[in-house]
CSV table of C-alpha atoms in Angstrom, one decimal:
chain,number,residue,atom,x,y,z
L,207,UNK,CA,13.2,-311.2,150.0
L,208,UNK,CA,15.3,-310.8,153.1
L,209,UNK,CA,13.2,-307.7,153.8
L,210,UNK,CA,10.1,-309.9,154.5
L,211,UNK,CA,11.8,-312.3,156.9
L,212,UNK,CA,9.5,-315.1,155.9
L,213,UNK,CA,9.5,-318.3,157.8
L,214,UNK,CA,8.9,-320.4,154.6
L,215,UNK,CA,9.6,-319.4,151.0
L,216,UNK,CA,8.7,-321.1,147.8
L,217,UNK,CA,10.4,-320.0,144.6
L,218,UNK,CA,9.9,-320.9,141.0
L,219,UNK,CA,12.2,-320.5,137.9
L,220,UNK,CA,15.2,-320.5,140.1
L,221,UNK,CA,18.3,-320.5,137.9
L,222,UNK,CA,20.4,-323.5,138.9
L,223,UNK,CA,23.8,-321.9,138.3
L,224,UNK,CA,22.9,-318.7,140.3
L,225,UNK,CA,21.4,-320.9,143.0
L,226,UNK,CA,24.6,-322.8,143.6
L,227,UNK,CA,26.9,-319.8,143.2
L,228,UNK,CA,25.0,-317.1,145.0
L,229,UNK,CA,21.5,-317.7,146.4
L,230,UNK,CA,22.0,-320.9,148.4
L,231,UNK,CA,24.9,-319.6,150.4
L,232,UNK,CA,23.2,-316.2,150.8
L,233,UNK,CA,20.0,-317.7,152.3
L,234,UNK,CA,22.1,-320.0,154.4
L,235,UNK,CA,23.8,-317.0,156.0
L,236,UNK,CA,20.3,-315.5,156.6
L,237,UNK,CA,19.3,-318.6,158.6
L,238,UNK,CA,17.6,-320.7,155.9
L,239,UNK,CA,17.9,-324.3,154.9
L,240,UNK,CA,16.5,-325.3,151.5
L,241,UNK,CA,15.8,-327.8,148.8
L,242,UNK,CA,16.0,-327.3,145.1
L,243,UNK,CA,14.6,-329.6,142.4
L,244,UNK,CA,14.8,-329.3,138.7
L,245,UNK,CA,14.5,-331.1,135.4
L,246,UNK,CA,17.7,-331.9,133.7
L,247,UNK,CA,16.4,-330.4,130.5
L,248,UNK,CA,15.9,-327.0,132.0
L,249,UNK,CA,18.2,-324.4,133.5
L,250,UNK,CA,15.8,-323.6,136.4
L,251,UNK,CA,13.8,-325.3,139.0
L,252,UNK,CA,11.6,-324.9,142.1
L,253,UNK,CA,13.0,-324.3,145.6
L,254,UNK,CA,11.6,-324.5,149.2
L,255,UNK,CA,13.3,-322.6,151.9
L,256,UNK,CA,12.6,-322.5,155.7
L,257,UNK,CA,14.1,-320.9,158.7
L,258,UNK,CA,16.2,-323.4,160.5
L,259,UNK,CA,15.4,-321.7,163.8
L,260,UNK,CA,11.8,-322.7,163.2
L,261,UNK,CA,11.8,-326.0,161.3
L,262,UNK,CA,13.8,-329.0,160.3
L,263,UNK,CA,13.1,-331.2,157.3
L,264,UNK,CA,12.0,-334.8,157.9
L,265,UNK,CA,11.0,-335.9,154.4
L,266,UNK,CA,10.6,-334.9,150.7
L,267,UNK,CA,9.1,-336.1,147.5
L,268,UNK,CA,10.3,-335.0,144.1
L,269,UNK,CA,7.7,-334.9,141.4
L,270,UNK,CA,8.9,-335.1,137.8
L,271,UNK,CA,5.7,-334.7,135.7
L,272,UNK,CA,6.9,-336.8,132.8
L,273,UNK,CA,8.1,-339.6,135.0
L,274,UNK,CA,5.9,-339.6,138.1
L,275,UNK,CA,2.8,-338.9,136.2
L,276,UNK,CA,0.3,-341.8,136.0
L,277,UNK,CA,-3.1,-340.2,135.3
L,278,UNK,CA,-5.5,-342.0,133.0
L,279,UNK,CA,-2.6,-344.1,131.6
L,280,UNK,CA,-1.2,-341.0,129.9
L,281,UNK,CA,2.2,-339.4,130.0
L,282,UNK,CA,3.3,-335.8,129.5
L,283,UNK,CA,6.3,-334.2,127.8
L,284,UNK,CA,6.6,-330.8,129.5
L,285,UNK,CA,9.6,-331.3,131.8
L,286,UNK,CA,7.7,-329.6,134.6
L,287,UNK,CA,8.5,-330.5,138.2
L,288,UNK,CA,7.3,-330.2,141.8
L,289,UNK,CA,8.7,-330.6,145.3
L,290,UNK,CA,6.8,-331.6,148.4
L,291,UNK,CA,8.6,-331.3,151.8
L,292,UNK,CA,7.7,-332.2,155.3
L,293,UNK,CA,8.9,-329.7,157.8
L,294,UNK,CA,8.7,-330.4,161.6
L,295,UNK,CA,8.5,-327.6,164.1
L,296,UNK,CA,11.8,-327.3,166.0
L,297,UNK,CA,15.1,-325.8,165.0
L,298,UNK,CA,17.7,-327.8,163.1
L,299,UNK,CA,20.2,-326.9,165.8
L,300,UNK,CA,18.1,-328.5,168.5
L,301,UNK,CA,18.0,-331.7,166.4
L,302,UNK,CA,21.8,-332.0,166.3
L,303,UNK,CA,21.9,-330.7,162.7
L,304,UNK,CA,25.0,-328.5,162.9
L,305,UNK,CA,24.8,-325.3,160.8
L,306,UNK,CA,28.2,-324.1,159.6
L,307,UNK,CA,26.7,-320.6,159.1
L,308,UNK,CA,24.9,-320.4,162.4
L,309,UNK,CA,27.4,-317.9,163.9
L,310,UNK,CA,27.1,-315.6,160.8
L,311,UNK,CA,23.4,-315.3,160.9
L,312,UNK,CA,22.4,-311.7,161.5
L,313,UNK,CA,20.4,-311.4,164.7
L,314,UNK,CA,18.0,-309.1,162.7
L,315,UNK,CA,16.7,-312.2,161.0
L,316,UNK,CA,16.1,-314.2,164.2
L,317,UNK,CA,12.7,-312.6,164.9
L,318,UNK,CA,9.7,-314.4,166.4
L,319,UNK,CA,6.8,-314.7,163.9
L,320,UNK,CA,4.6,-316.8,166.1
L,321,UNK,CA,5.7,-320.2,164.9
L,322,UNK,CA,7.1,-322.3,167.7
L,323,UNK,CA,10.9,-322.9,167.7
L,324,UNK,CA,10.2,-326.3,169.1
L,325,UNK,CA,7.5,-328.5,170.3
L,326,UNK,CA,3.9,-328.7,169.1
L,327,UNK,CA,1.3,-326.0,168.9
L,328,UNK,CA,-2.5,-326.5,168.6
L,329,UNK,CA,-2.1,-330.1,167.8
L,330,UNK,CA,0.1,-329.4,164.7
L,331,UNK,CA,3.4,-331.1,164.5
L,332,UNK,CA,4.7,-329.6,161.3
L,333,UNK,CA,3.8,-328.4,157.8
L,334,UNK,CA,3.8,-330.1,154.4
L,335,UNK,CA,5.0,-327.5,151.9
L,336,UNK,CA,4.4,-328.2,148.3
L,337,UNK,CA,5.9,-326.1,145.4
L,338,UNK,CA,5.5,-326.5,141.7
L,339,UNK,CA,5.5,-324.6,138.4
L,340,UNK,CA,2.8,-325.9,136.0
L,341,UNK,CA,2.9,-326.0,132.2
L,342,UNK,CA,2.9,-322.4,130.9
L,343,UNK,CA,1.1,-322.5,127.6
L,344,UNK,CA,-2.2,-320.6,127.8
L,345,UNK,CA,-4.2,-323.4,126.0
L,346,UNK,CA,-2.7,-326.2,128.1
L,347,UNK,CA,-5.5,-326.5,130.7
L,348,UNK,CA,-5.7,-330.2,130.2
L,349,UNK,CA,-2.0,-330.7,130.9
L,350,UNK,CA,-2.1,-328.5,133.9
L,351,UNK,CA,-5.1,-330.5,135.3
L,352,UNK,CA,-3.0,-333.6,135.0
L,353,UNK,CA,-0.1,-332.0,136.7
L,354,UNK,CA,-2.4,-330.7,139.5
L,355,UNK,CA,-3.5,-334.3,140.1
L,356,UNK,CA,0.1,-335.5,140.2
L,357,UNK,CA,1.0,-332.8,142.8
L,358,UNK,CA,-2.1,-333.6,144.9
L,359,UNK,CA,-1.2,-337.3,144.9
L,360,UNK,CA,2.3,-336.4,146.2
L,361,UNK,CA,0.8,-334.1,148.9
L,362,UNK,CA,-1.7,-336.7,150.0
L,363,UNK,CA,1.1,-339.3,150.2
L,364,UNK,CA,3.1,-337.0,152.4
L,365,UNK,CA,0.2,-336.1,154.7
L,366,UNK,CA,-0.7,-339.8,155.1
L,367,UNK,CA,2.9,-340.4,156.4
L,368,UNK,CA,2.7,-337.3,158.7
L,369,UNK,CA,-1.0,-337.0,159.7
L,370,UNK,CA,-0.3,-334.3,162.2
L,371,UNK,CA,1.1,-331.9,159.6
L,372,UNK,CA,-0.9,-329.1,157.9
L,373,UNK,CA,-0.6,-328.4,154.2
L,374,UNK,CA,0.6,-325.3,152.3
L,375,UNK,CA,0.4,-325.7,148.5
L,376,UNK,CA,2.4,-323.1,146.6
L,377,UNK,CA,3.4,-322.6,143.1
L,378,UNK,CA,3.1,-320.8,139.8
L,379,UNK,CA,-0.1,-322.4,138.5
L,380,UNK,CA,-0.3,-320.4,135.3
L,381,UNK,CA,-4.1,-320.0,135.8
L,382,UNK,CA,-6.8,-317.5,136.8
L,383,UNK,CA,-9.7,-317.9,139.2
L,384,UNK,CA,-12.2,-318.5,136.4
L,385,UNK,CA,-10.2,-321.4,135.1
L,386,UNK,CA,-11.6,-324.9,135.5
L,387,UNK,CA,-8.4,-326.2,137.2
L,388,UNK,CA,-8.6,-323.4,139.8
L,389,UNK,CA,-12.2,-324.2,140.5
L,390,UNK,CA,-11.4,-327.9,140.9
L,391,UNK,CA,-8.7,-327.1,143.4
L,392,UNK,CA,-10.7,-324.6,145.6
L,393,UNK,CA,-14.4,-325.1,145.2
L,394,UNK,CA,-16.6,-327.2,147.5
L,395,UNK,CA,-17.5,-330.7,146.1
L,396,UNK,CA,-19.1,-331.5,143.8
L,397,UNK,CA,-17.8,-328.8,141.4
L,398,UNK,CA,-20.0,-328.0,138.5
L,399,UNK,CA,-18.1,-326.7,135.5
L,400,UNK,CA,-19.8,-324.7,132.8
L,401,UNK,CA,-19.6,-325.6,129.1
L,402,UNK,CA,-16.8,-323.1,128.4
L,403,UNK,CA,-14.6,-324.5,131.2
L,404,UNK,CA,-15.1,-328.0,130.0
L,405,UNK,CA,-14.2,-327.1,126.4
L,406,UNK,CA,-11.1,-325.3,127.7
L,407,UNK,CA,-10.0,-328.6,129.4
L,408,UNK,CA,-10.0,-330.5,126.1
L,409,UNK,CA,-6.5,-331.6,125.0
L,410,UNK,CA,-5.1,-329.2,122.4
L,411,UNK,CA,-1.4,-328.5,123.0
L,412,UNK,CA,0.3,-331.9,122.8
L,413,UNK,CA,-1.2,-333.2,119.6
L,414,UNK,CA,1.3,-333.5,116.8
L,415,UNK,CA,0.3,-331.5,113.7
L,416,UNK,CA,-0.3,-333.6,110.6
L,417,UNK,CA,1.6,-332.9,107.5
L,418,UNK,CA,-0.5,-330.7,105.1
L,419,UNK,CA,-2.1,-332.8,102.4
L,420,UNK,CA,-0.8,-332.4,98.9
L,421,UNK,CA,-4.3,-333.0,97.5
L,422,UNK,CA,-6.2,-330.1,96.0
L,423,UNK,CA,-9.1,-329.1,98.4
L,424,UNK,CA,-12.5,-330.1,97.2
L,425,UNK,CA,-14.4,-327.1,95.7
L,426,UNK,CA,-17.9,-325.9,96.3
L,427,UNK,CA,-18.9,-326.9,92.8
L,428,UNK,CA,-17.6,-330.4,93.4
L,429,UNK,CA,-19.4,-330.6,96.7
L,430,UNK,CA,-22.7,-329.7,95.0
L,431,UNK,CA,-22.3,-332.6,92.6
L,432,UNK,CA,-21.3,-335.1,95.2
L,433,UNK,CA,-23.3,-338.3,95.0
L,434,UNK,CA,-24.6,-337.6,91.5
L,435,UNK,CA,-23.8,-339.4,88.3
L,436,UNK,CA,-21.8,-336.4,87.2
L,437,UNK,CA,-19.4,-336.8,90.1
L,438,UNK,CA,-15.9,-337.6,88.9
L,439,UNK,CA,-13.7,-340.3,90.4
L,440,UNK,CA,-11.4,-337.6,91.8
L,441,UNK,CA,-14.3,-335.8,93.4
L,442,UNK,CA,-15.6,-339.0,94.9
L,443,UNK,CA,-12.1,-339.7,96.4
L,444,UNK,CA,-12.0,-336.2,98.0
L,445,UNK,CA,-15.5,-336.5,99.3
L,446,UNK,CA,-14.8,-339.8,100.9
L,447,UNK,CA,-11.6,-338.5,102.4
L,448,UNK,CA,-13.5,-335.5,104.0
L,449,UNK,CA,-16.2,-337.8,105.3
L,450,UNK,CA,-13.5,-340.1,106.9
L,451,UNK,CA,-11.7,-337.1,108.5
L,452,UNK,CA,-15.0,-335.8,109.9
L,453,UNK,CA,-15.7,-339.3,111.3
L,454,UNK,CA,-12.3,-339.5,113.0
L,455,UNK,CA,-12.7,-336.0,114.4
L,456,UNK,CA,-16.0,-336.9,116.0
L,457,UNK,CA,-14.4,-340.1,117.5
L,458,UNK,CA,-11.4,-338.0,118.8
L,459,UNK,CA,-13.7,-335.4,120.3
L,460,UNK,CA,-15.9,-338.0,122.1
L,461,UNK,CA,-12.7,-339.7,123.4
L,462,UNK,CA,-11.3,-336.3,124.6
L,463,UNK,CA,-14.5,-335.5,126.4
L,464,UNK,CA,-14.4,-338.8,128.2
L,465,UNK,CA,-10.8,-338.2,129.2
L,466,UNK,CA,-11.7,-334.8,130.6
L,467,UNK,CA,-14.6,-336.2,132.6
L,468,UNK,CA,-12.3,-338.9,134.1
L,469,UNK,CA,-9.8,-336.3,135.3
L,470,UNK,CA,-12.6,-334.1,136.7
L,471,UNK,CA,-14.0,-337.0,138.7
L,472,UNK,CA,-10.5,-338.1,139.8
L,473,UNK,CA,-9.4,-334.8,141.2
L,474,UNK,CA,-12.7,-334.4,143.2
L,475,UNK,CA,-12.9,-338.0,144.4
L,476,UNK,CA,-9.5,-338.1,146.2
L,477,UNK,CA,-8.9,-334.5,147.3
L,478,UNK,CA,-10.6,-332.1,149.6
L,479,UNK,CA,-10.7,-328.5,148.3
L,480,UNK,CA,-7.9,-326.2,149.1
L,481,UNK,CA,-8.4,-322.6,150.4
L,482,UNK,CA,-7.0,-319.9,148.3
L,483,UNK,CA,-4.9,-317.4,150.3
L,484,UNK,CA,-6.0,-314.8,147.8
L,485,UNK,CA,-9.7,-315.5,148.3
L,486,UNK,CA,-10.1,-312.8,151.0
L,487,UNK,CA,-8.2,-310.1,149.2
L,488,UNK,CA,-11.3,-307.9,148.8
L,489,UNK,CA,-11.7,-307.9,152.6
L,490,UNK,CA,-8.2,-306.5,153.0
L,491,UNK,CA,-8.1,-303.9,150.2
L,492,UNK,CA,-10.5,-301.0,150.7
L,493,UNK,CA,-9.9,-299.9,147.2
L,494,UNK,CA,-11.2,-303.2,145.7
L,495,UNK,CA,-13.9,-302.3,143.2
L,496,UNK,CA,-14.4,-305.4,141.0
L,497,UNK,CA,-16.5,-308.5,141.1
L,498,UNK,CA,-14.6,-310.1,138.2
L,499,UNK,CA,-13.3,-312.9,140.4
L,500,UNK,CA,-15.3,-312.6,143.6
L,501,UNK,CA,-12.8,-311.2,146.0
L,502,UNK,CA,-9.7,-312.4,144.3
L,503,UNK,CA,-7.1,-309.8,143.2
L,504,UNK,CA,-7.2,-308.7,139.6
L,505,UNK,CA,-3.6,-309.9,139.2
L,506,UNK,CA,-0.9,-311.5,141.3
L,507,UNK,CA,1.9,-311.0,138.8
L,508,UNK,CA,2.4,-308.3,136.1
L,509,UNK,CA,4.8,-308.3,133.2
L,510,UNK,CA,5.1,-305.9,130.3
L,511,UNK,CA,5.4,-307.8,127.1
L,512,UNK,CA,7.1,-306.2,124.1
């Protein structure tokens, strides 16, 4: 990472033990200040780092999804977190924030990347930097949408406190450009979701599985005699049970659809669309030959699973 000499870095799945023993001090020596936030139930968290020669931190908001979440009167149990920081232009040293590692910073890492070391440029006083890692399960689109709304609320709160600050929203969103949550973050309002995207948003992952019934399933022969005089008491009980389960399933489905619609409206009503930094990838890569995601890269992370 030191090779890129980034002014700002956002990291996810940062091992807490390694952070305190190795990484925090290493980045300090390279000229970075940082913040790390994590859930107590996990061994890793999210980190925001910035060059102290370019910025100093003025505020931060920690977002614990299971605690800070208040979306449609629901709560989550994922232990995912987020961190929103407000960084003002100007070195920490110029703000009387003594850096014990200042003398050990390699001059190689004190390059000028165009960001002012102090003062204001083009009417921008600083940057709000948001970093998160959303719930990982592939079928958890509903939970990720809730978490997106929680992060957007924290970002909006920070920008209202610092109206002269631009916003950079980073993270591992565990999503793809054809996902409903991605569209709701980046598309112009109003966003029209197709039937498949809406179906994918239905809650599926956090529902407790019911204990399997000890009753013998109703057979086809029993179903064909349902409602006739030859129907046994046992068959009648099974049929009524099936009808009740179907009725409850229809009620649950209608309720879940209503919950999804509320979230879709909520995320559009209070938040302007973000611009994807990957959205112009096709313009920069001459070898790009796919229209799968309209200009987006085919992948941003690759792992070989055994």
